[in-house]
Tab-separated table of C-alpha atoms in Angstrom:
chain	number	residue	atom	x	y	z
A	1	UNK	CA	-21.261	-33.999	-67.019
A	2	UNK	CA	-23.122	-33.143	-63.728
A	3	UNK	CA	-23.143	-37.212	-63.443
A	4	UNK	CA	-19.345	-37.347	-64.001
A	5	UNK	CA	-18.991	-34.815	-61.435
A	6	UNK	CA	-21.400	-36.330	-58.852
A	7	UNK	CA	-19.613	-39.904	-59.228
A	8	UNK	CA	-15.884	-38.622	-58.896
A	9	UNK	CA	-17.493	-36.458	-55.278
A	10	UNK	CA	-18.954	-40.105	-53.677
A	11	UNK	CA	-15.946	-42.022	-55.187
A	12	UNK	CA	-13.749	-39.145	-53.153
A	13	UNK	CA	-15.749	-39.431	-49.876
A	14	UNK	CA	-15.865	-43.285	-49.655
A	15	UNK	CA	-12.553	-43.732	-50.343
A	16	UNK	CA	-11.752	-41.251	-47.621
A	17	UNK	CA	-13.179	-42.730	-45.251
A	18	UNK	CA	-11.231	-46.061	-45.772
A	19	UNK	CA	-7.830	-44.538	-45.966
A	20	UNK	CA	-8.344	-41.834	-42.856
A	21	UNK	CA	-10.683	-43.196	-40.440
A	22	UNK	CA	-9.899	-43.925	-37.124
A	23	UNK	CA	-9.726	-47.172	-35.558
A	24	UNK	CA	-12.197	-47.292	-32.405
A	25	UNK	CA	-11.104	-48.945	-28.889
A	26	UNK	CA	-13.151	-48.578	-26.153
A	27	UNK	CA	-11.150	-46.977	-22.925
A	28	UNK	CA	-12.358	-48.976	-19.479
A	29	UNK	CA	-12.029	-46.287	-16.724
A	30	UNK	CA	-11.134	-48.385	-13.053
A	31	UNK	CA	-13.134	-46.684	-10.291
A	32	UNK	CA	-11.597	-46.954	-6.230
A	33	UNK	CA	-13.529	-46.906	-3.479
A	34	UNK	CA	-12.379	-44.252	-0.467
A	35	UNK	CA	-8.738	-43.108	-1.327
A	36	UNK	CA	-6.765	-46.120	-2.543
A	37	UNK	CA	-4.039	-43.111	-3.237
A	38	UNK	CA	-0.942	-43.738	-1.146
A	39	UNK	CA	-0.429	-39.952	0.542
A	40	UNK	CA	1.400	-38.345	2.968
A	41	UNK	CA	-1.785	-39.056	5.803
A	42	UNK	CA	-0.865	-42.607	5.533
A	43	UNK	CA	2.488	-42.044	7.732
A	44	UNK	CA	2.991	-44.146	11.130
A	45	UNK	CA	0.318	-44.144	13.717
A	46	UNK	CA	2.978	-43.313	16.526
A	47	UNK	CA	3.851	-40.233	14.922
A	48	UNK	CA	1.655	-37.240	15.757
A	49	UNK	CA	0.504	-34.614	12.806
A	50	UNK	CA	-2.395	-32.174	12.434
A	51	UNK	CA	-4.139	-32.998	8.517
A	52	UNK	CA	-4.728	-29.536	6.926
A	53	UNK	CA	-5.970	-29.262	3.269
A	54	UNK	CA	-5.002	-26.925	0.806
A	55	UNK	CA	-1.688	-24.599	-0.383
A	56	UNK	CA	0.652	-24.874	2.666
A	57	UNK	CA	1.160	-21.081	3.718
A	58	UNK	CA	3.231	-21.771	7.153
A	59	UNK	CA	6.386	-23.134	8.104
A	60	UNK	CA	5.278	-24.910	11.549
A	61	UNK	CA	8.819	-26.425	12.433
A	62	UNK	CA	9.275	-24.500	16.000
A	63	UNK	CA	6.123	-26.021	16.567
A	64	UNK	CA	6.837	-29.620	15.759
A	65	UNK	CA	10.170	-29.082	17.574
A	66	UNK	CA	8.735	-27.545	20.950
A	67	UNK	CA	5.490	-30.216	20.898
A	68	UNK	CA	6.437	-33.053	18.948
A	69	UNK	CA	3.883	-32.762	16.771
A	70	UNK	CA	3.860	-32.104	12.952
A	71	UNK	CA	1.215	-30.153	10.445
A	72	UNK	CA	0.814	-32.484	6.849
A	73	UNK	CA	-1.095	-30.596	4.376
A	74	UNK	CA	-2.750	-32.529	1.526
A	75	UNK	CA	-5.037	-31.918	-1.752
A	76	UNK	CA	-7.038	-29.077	-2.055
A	77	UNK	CA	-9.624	-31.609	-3.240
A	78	UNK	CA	-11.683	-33.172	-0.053
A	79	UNK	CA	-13.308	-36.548	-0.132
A	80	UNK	CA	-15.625	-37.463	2.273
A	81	UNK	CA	-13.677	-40.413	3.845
A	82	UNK	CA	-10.465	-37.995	3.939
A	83	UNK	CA	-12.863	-35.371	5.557
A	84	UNK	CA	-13.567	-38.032	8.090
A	85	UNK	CA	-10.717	-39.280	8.517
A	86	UNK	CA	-8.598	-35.843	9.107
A	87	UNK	CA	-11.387	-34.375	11.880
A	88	UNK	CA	-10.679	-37.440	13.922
A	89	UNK	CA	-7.102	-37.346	13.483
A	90	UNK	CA	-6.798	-33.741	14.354
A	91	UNK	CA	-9.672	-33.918	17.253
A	92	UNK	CA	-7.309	-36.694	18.610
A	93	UNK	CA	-3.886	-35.081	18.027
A	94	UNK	CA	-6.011	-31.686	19.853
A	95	UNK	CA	-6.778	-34.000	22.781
A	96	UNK	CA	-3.026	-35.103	23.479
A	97	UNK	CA	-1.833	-31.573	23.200
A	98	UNK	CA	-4.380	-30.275	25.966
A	99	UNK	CA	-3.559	-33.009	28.491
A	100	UNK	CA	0.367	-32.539	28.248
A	101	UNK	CA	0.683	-28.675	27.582
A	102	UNK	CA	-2.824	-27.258	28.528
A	103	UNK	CA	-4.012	-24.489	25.934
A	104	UNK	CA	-0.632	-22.825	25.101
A	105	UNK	CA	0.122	-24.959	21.711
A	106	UNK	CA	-3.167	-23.195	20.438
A	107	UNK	CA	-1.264	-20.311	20.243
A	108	UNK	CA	1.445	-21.574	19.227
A	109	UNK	CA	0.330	-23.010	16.320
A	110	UNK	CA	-1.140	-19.987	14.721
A	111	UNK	CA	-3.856	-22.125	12.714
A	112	UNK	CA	-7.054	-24.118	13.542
A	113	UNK	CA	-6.899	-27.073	12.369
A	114	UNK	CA	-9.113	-28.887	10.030
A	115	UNK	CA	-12.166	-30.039	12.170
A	116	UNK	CA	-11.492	-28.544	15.200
């Protein structure tokens, strides 16, 4: 009996496995270098905009409208190329806005951006 009972258990698991087991296919993850991501930082060089990173907590139109110049916040998430890339936009963008207006858009602004 214990046999019988042993036999009809293995007979129960093998045949289990054929009827419910999974098929298996590998998954092939792509890795990008730097950010292939299209984003909002990828605009037109002629326009002018300070890169800030995080949850946008200003409304900085009276500032894009009295300089010409626009705030674009991204990710909270920070590479190192978009590090890069945003301190010498915004060092730049800093530059322009101290040889036309002097220091007054610092104030005007009401942030510090990224870098700077």
């Amino acid at each position: 009996m214990n046999f019988i009972k042993t036999t009809f258990a293995l007979g129960l698991i093998v045949s289990s496995t054929f009827i419910f087991a999974q098929k298996y296919e590998p998954v092939v993850l792509e890795t990008k270098k730097g950010n292939e991501n299209k984003s909002v930082s990828d605009k037109k060089e002629d326009v002018k905009y300070f890169i800030q990173f995080g949850i946008m907590s200003r409304n900085h139109d009276q500032f894009k409208n009295k300089y010409g110049v626009g705030v674009v916040y991204e990710n909270c998430v920070i590479t190192t190329y978009m590090s890069e890339k945003a301190k010498k936009n915004n060092q730049e963008v800093a530059r322009y806005l101290t040889e036309k207006y002097g220091e007054s858009w610092k104030k005007d602004l009401e942030i510090i951006p990224y870098g700077l």
